[in-house]
mmCIF file of C-alpha atoms in Angstrom:
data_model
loop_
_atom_site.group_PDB
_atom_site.id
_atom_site.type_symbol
_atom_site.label_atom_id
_atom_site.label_comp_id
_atom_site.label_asym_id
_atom_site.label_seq_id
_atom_site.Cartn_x
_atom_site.Cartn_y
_atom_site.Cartn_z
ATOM 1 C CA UNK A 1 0.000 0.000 0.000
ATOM 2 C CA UNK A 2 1.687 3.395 -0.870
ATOM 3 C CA UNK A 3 1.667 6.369 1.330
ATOM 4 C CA UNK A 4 -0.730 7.980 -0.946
ATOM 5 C CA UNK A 5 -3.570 4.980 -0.840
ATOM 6 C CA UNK A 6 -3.117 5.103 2.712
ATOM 7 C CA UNK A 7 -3.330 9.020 3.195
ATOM 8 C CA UNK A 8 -6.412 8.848 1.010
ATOM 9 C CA UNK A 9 -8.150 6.032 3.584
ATOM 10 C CA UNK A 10 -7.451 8.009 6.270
ATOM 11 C CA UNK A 11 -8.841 11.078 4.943
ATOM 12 C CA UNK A 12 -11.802 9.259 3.626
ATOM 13 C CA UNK A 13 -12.450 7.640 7.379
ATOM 14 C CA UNK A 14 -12.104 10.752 8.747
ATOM 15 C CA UNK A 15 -14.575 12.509 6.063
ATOM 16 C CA UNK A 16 -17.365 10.030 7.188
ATOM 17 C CA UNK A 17 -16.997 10.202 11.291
ATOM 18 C CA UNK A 18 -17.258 13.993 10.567
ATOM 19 C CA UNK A 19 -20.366 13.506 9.058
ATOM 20 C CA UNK A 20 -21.910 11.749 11.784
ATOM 21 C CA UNK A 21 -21.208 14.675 13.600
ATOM 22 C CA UNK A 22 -23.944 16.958 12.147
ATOM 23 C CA UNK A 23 -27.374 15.820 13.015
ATOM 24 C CA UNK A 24 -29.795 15.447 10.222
ATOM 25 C CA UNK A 25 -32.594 17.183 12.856
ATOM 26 C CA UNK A 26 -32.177 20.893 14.223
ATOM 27 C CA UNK A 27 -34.055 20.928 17.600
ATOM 28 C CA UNK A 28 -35.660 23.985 19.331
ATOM 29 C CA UNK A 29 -38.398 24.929 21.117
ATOM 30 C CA UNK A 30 -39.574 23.936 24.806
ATOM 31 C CA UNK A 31 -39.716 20.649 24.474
ATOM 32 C CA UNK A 32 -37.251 17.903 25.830
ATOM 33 C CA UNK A 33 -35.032 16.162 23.565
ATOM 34 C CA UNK A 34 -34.920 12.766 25.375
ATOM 35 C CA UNK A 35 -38.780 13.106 25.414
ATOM 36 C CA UNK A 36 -39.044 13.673 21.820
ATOM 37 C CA UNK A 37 -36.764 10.481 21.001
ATOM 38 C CA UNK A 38 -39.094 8.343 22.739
ATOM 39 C CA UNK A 39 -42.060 10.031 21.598
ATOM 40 C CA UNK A 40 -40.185 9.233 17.499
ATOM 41 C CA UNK A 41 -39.504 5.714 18.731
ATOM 42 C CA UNK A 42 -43.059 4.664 19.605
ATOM 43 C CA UNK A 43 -44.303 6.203 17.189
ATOM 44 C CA UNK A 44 -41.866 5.202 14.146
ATOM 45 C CA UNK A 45 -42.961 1.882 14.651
ATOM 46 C CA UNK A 46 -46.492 2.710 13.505
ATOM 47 C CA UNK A 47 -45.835 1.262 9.650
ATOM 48 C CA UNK A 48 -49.800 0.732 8.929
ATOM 49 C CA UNK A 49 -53.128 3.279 9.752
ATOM 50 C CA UNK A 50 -56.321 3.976 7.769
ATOM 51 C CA UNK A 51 -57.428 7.819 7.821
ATOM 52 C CA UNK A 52 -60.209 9.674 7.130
ATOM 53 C CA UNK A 53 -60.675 12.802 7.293
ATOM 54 C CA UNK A 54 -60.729 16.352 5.217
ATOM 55 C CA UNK A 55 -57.979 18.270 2.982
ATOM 56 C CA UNK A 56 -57.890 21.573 1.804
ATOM 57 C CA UNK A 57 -55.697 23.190 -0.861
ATOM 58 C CA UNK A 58 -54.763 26.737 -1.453
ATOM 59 C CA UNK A 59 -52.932 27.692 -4.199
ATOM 60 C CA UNK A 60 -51.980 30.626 -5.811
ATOM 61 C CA UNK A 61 -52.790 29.011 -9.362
ATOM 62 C CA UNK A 62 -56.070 30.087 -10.501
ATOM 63 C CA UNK A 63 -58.598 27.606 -10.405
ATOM 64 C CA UNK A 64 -56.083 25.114 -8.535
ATOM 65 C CA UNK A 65 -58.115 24.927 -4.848
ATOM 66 C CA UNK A 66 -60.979 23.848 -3.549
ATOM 67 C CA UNK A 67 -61.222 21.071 -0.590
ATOM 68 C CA UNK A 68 -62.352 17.376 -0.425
ATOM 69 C CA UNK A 69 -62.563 13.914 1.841
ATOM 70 C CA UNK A 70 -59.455 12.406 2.131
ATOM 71 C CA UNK A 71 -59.035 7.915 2.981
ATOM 72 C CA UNK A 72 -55.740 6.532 3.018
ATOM 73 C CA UNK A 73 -55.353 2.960 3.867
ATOM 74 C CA UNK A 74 -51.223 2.689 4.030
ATOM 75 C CA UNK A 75 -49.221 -0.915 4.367
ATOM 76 C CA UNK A 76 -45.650 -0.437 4.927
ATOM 77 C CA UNK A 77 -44.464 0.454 1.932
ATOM 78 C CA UNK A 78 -47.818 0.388 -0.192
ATOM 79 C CA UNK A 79 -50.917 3.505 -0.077
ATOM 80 C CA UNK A 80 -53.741 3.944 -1.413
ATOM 81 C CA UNK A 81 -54.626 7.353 -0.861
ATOM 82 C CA UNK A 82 -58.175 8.492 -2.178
ATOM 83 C CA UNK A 83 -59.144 12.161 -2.799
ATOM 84 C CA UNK A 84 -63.500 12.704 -3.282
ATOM 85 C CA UNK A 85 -64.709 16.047 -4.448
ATOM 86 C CA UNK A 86 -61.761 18.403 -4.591
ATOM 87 C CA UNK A 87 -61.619 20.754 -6.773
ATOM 88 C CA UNK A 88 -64.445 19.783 -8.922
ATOM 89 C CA UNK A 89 -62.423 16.915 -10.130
ATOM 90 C CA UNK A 90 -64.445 13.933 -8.676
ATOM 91 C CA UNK A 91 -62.261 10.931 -7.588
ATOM 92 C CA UNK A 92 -58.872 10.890 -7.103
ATOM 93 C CA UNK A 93 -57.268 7.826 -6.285
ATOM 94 C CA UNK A 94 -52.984 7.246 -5.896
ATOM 95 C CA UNK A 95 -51.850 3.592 -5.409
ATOM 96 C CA UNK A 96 -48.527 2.869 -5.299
ATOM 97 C CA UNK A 97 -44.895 1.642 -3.386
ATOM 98 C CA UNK A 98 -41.412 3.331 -4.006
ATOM 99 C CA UNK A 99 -40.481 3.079 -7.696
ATOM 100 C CA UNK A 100 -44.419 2.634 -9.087
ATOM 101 C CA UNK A 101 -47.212 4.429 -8.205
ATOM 102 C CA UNK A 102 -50.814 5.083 -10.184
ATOM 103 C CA UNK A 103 -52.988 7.808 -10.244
ATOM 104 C CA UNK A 104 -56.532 7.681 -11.768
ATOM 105 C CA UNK A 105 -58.971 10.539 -12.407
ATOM 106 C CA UNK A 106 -62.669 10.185 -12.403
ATOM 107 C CA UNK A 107 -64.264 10.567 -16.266
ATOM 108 C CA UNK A 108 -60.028 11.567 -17.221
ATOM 109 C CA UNK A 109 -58.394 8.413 -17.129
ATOM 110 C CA UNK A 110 -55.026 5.850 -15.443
ATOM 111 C CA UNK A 111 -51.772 7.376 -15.103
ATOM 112 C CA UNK A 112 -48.686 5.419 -13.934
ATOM 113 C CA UNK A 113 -44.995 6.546 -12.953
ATOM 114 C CA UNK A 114 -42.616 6.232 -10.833
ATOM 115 C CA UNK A 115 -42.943 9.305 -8.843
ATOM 116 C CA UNK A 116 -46.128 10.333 -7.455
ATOM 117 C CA UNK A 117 -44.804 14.483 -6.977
ATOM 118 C CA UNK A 118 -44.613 14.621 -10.514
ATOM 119 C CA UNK A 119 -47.474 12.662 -11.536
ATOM 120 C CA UNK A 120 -49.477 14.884 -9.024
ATOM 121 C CA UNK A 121 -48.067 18.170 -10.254
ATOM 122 C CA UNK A 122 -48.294 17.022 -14.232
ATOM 123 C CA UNK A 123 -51.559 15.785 -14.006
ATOM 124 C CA UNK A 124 -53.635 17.814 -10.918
ATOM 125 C CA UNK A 125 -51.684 20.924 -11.030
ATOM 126 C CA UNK A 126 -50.561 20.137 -7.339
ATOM 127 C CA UNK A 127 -47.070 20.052 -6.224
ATOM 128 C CA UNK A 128 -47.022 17.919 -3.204
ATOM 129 C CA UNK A 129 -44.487 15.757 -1.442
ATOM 130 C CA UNK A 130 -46.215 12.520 -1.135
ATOM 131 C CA UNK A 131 -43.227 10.743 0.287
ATOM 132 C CA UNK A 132 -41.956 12.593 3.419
ATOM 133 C CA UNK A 133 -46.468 12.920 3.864
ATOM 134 C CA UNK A 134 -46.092 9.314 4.934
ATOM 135 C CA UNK A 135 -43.336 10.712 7.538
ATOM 136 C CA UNK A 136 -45.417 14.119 8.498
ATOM 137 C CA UNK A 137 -48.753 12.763 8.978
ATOM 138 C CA UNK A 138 -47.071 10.524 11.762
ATOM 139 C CA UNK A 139 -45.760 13.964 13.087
ATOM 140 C CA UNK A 140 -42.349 12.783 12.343
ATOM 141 C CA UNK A 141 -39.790 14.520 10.100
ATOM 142 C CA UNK A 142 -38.220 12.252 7.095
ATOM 143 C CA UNK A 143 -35.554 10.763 7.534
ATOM 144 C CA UNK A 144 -33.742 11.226 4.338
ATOM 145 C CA UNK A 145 -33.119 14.833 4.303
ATOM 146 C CA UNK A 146 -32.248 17.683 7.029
ATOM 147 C CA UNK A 147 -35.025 19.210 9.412
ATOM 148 C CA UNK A 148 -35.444 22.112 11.750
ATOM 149 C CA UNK A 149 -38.033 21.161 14.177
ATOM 150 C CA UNK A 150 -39.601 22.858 16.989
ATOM 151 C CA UNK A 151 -41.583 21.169 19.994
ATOM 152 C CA UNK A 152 -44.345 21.843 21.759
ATOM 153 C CA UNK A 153 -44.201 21.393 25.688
ATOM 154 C CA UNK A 154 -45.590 18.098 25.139
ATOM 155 C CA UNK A 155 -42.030 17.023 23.364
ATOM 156 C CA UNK A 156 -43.998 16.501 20.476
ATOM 157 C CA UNK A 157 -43.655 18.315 16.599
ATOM 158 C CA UNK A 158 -45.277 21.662 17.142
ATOM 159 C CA UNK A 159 -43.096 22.967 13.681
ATOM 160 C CA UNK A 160 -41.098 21.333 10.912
ATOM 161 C CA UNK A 161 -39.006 22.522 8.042
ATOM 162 C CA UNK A 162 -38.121 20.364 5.194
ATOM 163 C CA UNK A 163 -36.570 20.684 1.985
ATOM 164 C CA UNK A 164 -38.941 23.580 1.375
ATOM 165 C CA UNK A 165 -42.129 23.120 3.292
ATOM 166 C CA UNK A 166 -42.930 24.128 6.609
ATOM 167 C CA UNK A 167 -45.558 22.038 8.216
ATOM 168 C CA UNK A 168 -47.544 23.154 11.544
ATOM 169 C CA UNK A 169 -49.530 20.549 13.767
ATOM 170 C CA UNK A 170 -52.050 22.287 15.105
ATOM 171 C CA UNK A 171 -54.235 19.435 16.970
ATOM 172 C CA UNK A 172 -52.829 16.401 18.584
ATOM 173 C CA UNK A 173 -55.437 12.804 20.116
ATOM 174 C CA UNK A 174 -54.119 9.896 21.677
ATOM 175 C CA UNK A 175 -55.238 6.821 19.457
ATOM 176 C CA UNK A 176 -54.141 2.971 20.778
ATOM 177 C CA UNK A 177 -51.716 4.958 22.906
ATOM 178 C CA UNK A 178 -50.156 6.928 20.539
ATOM 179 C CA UNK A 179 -50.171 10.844 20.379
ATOM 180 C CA UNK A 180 -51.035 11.658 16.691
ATOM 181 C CA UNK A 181 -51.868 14.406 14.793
ATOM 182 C CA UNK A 182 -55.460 15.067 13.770
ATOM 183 C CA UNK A 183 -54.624 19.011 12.457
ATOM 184 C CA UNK A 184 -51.660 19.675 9.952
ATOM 185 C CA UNK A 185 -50.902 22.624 7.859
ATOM 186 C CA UNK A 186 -48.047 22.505 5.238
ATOM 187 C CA UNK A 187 -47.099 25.884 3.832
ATOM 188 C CA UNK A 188 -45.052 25.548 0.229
ATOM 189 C CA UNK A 189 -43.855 27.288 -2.753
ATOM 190 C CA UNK A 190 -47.585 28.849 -4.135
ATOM 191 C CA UNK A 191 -49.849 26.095 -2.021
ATOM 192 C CA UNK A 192 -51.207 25.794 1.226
ATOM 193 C CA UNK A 193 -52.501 22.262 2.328
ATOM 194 C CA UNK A 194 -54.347 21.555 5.044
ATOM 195 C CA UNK A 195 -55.326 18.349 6.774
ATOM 196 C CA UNK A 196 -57.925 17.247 9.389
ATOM 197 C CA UNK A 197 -57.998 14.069 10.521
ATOM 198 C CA UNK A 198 -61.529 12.639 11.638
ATOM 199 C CA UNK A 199 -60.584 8.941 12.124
ATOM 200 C CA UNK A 200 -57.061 7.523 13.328
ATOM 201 C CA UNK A 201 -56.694 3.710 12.899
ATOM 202 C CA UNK A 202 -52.645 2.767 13.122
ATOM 203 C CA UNK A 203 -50.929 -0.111 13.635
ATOM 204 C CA UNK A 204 -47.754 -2.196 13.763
ATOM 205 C CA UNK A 205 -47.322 -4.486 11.081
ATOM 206 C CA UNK A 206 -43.155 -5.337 11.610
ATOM 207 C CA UNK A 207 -40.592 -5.982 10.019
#
């Protein structure tokens, strides 16, 4: 091994302790950090729910809000997340897993792709991000990306920023013995979602 190769290593090693260094999640807020890791652990092992409830949309588009029921029946990796009366549009139904997702549109037709953000935007006009909403509506931040959050004196999410979006939870209910949200607002570039959650079923399918 040459001096070079083994500089190189080194540096390399080094590179990727530093990293761990820097914590993907910015904390503030009253809450209490040890409280809020248990509060994520319990609740990050929630990896099936059915919802029902209401959405509304606000955006600055003309013609591009409007509000509507909302279902979503999720499975670990697979949703199904149905949309009824928004915007005029009828139903609205996504299906999907990472890497294939379809969308289909009452009286317009079957889409399929392999993201559902730009199937949603192409298609509805709505630019939403589908998959950290299967983090948020937990009132957890995703985990694949840097977050700022804030807590409530509960130790729970009270704010969240994420590539972009800011989401407040508004409302909190204890369901099976977890705290969940049941009031989110998500503020991003030209739209304004909100959700209200009527009906909290989740559960722990495993591994």
């Amino acid at each position: 091994m040459t001096l070079r190769t083994l500089l190189l290593g080194c540096l390399l090693s080094l590179l990727a302790g530093c990293s761990s260094l820097f914590p993907r999640e910015t904390l503030q807020g009253q809450g209490d950090a040890a409280l809020w890791k248990v509060h994520k652990q319990k609740v990050g092992v929630i990896d099936a729910w059915q919802i029902s409830g209401k959405v509304g949309i606000r955006a600055a588009q003309p013609g591009e809000s409007g509000s509507g029921t909302l279902f979503w029946l999720q499975r670990q990796d697979y949703y199904d997340i149905r949309l009824a009366g928004p915007l005029g549009r009828g139903a609205t139904r996504l299906t999907g897993r990472p890497g294939a997702m379809t969308l289909e549109v009452a009286g317009q037709g079957r889409y399929e792709a392999e993201s559902p953000e730009a199937m949603l935007e192409e298609n509805l006009g709505w630019s939403l991000p589908v998959s950290h909403l299967l983090w948020w509506v937990r009132g957890l931040p995703a985990p694949d990306s840097r977050s700022r959050l804030e807590l409530d004196g509960d130790s729970r999410l009270a704010r969240l920023q994420q590539d972009g979006w800011q989401v407040e939870y508004l409302r909190y209910a204890e369901h099976q013995g977890h705290w969940l949200p049941e009031r989110i607002k998500l503020h991003g570039e030209g739209i304004e979602v909100t959700l209200v959650i009527k009906d909290w079923q989740p559960r722990q399918l495993g591994q």
